[in-house]
Structures are given as C-alpha cells and as structure tokens.
CSV table of C-alpha atoms in Angstrom, one decimal:
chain,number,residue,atom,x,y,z
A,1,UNK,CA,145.7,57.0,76.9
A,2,UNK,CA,142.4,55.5,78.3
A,3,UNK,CA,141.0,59.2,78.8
A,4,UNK,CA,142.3,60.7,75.6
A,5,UNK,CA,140.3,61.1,72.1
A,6,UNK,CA,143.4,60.0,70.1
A,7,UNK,CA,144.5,56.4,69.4
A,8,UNK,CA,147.7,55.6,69.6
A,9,UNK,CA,148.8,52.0,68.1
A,10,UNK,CA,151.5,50.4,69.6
A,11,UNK,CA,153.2,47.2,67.1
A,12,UNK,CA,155.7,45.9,69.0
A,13,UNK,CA,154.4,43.5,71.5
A,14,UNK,CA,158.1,44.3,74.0
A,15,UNK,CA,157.3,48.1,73.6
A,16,UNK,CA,153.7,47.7,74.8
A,17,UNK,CA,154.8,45.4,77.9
A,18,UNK,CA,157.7,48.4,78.3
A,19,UNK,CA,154.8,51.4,78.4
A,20,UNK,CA,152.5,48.9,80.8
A,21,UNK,CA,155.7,48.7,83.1
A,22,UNK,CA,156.2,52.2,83.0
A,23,UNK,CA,152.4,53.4,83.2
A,24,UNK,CA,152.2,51.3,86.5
A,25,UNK,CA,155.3,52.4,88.1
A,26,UNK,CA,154.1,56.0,87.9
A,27,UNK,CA,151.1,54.9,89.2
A,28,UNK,CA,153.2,53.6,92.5
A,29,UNK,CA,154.9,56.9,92.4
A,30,UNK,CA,151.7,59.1,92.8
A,31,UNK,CA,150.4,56.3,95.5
A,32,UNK,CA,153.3,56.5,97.1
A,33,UNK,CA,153.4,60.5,97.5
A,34,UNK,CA,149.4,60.3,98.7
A,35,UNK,CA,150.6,57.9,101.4
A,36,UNK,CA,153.0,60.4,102.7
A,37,UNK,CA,155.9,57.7,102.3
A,38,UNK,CA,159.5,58.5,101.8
A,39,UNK,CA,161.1,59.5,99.6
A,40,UNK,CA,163.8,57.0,99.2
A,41,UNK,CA,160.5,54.3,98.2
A,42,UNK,CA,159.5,57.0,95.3
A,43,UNK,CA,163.0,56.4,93.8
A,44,UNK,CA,162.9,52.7,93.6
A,45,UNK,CA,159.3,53.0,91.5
A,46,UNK,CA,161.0,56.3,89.4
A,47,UNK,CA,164.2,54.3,88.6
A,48,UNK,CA,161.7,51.3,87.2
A,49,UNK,CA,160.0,53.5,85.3
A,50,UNK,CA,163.0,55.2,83.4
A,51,UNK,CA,164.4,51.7,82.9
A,52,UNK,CA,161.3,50.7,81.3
A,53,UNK,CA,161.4,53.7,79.1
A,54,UNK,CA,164.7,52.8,78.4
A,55,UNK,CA,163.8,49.6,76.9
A,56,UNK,CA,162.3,51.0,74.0
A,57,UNK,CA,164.4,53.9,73.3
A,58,UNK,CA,167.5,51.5,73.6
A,59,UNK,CA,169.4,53.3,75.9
A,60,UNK,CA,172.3,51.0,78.0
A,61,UNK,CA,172.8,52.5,81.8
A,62,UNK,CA,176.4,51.8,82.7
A,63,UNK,CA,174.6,49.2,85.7
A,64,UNK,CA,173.8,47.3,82.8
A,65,UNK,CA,177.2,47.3,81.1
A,66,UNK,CA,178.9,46.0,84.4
A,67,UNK,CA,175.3,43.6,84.7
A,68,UNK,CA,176.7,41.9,81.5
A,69,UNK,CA,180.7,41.9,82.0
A,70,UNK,CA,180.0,40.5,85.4
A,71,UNK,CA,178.0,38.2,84.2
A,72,UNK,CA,179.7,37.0,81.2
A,73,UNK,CA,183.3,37.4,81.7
A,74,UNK,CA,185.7,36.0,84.2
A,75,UNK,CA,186.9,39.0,86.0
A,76,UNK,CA,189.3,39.5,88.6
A,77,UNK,CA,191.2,36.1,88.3
C-alpha cells in the first residue's frame, strides 16, 4: 500500500503480521520467477502466502485438521 493514495488501517496486531507474511512471500514469488528458478520453489512461497491469508479470513486447510488430531490425540493405538 506504500505506493497507493489511500490509507488503509489495519487494528489487529495478528492480521497486520498475517498481510506482512503474505506481502513478503509474494515478494519471493516474483524473485523467484526473475531468477528463472523452478517452479516447484514458486509453490512453497505461494502455499505461505495463501496460508497467511488464511489466518485472517479463518479458513482451516484439512493439513491443519490432521496437524491438531495428530498432535493432540492418541491415534493408532
């Protein structure tokens, strides 16, 4: 938003850090694609991105559902 005349006001301390996440990982992205680097590497910095965005819309990818089942359950015995 640096080169834009309107303001935008961000409240929430955890959304800000979220759009700084994401803002940097597209950033990678378009260094990534100037460098002439795979493809595969564009992924990794596109996936942080959406996960980022994800933190402030609230959306829960099913890698976080088996993150926490996994993590907090016994499973399997």
């Amino acid at each position: 938003m640096e080169n834009s005349s309107e303001k935008l006001i961000i409240t929430n301390i955890r959304h800000k850090t979220a759009l700084e996440k994401t803002k940097d990982a597209i950033r990678n992205i378009f260094e990534t694609i100037d460098m002439g680097l795979p493809m595969d590497l564009i992924s990794v910095d596109l996936k942080e991105a959406l996960d980022s965005l994800s933190e402030i819309t609230g959306e829960i990818s099913s890698e976080d559902i088996l993150d926490h089942v996994f993590g907090n359950f016994c499973v399997g015995k």
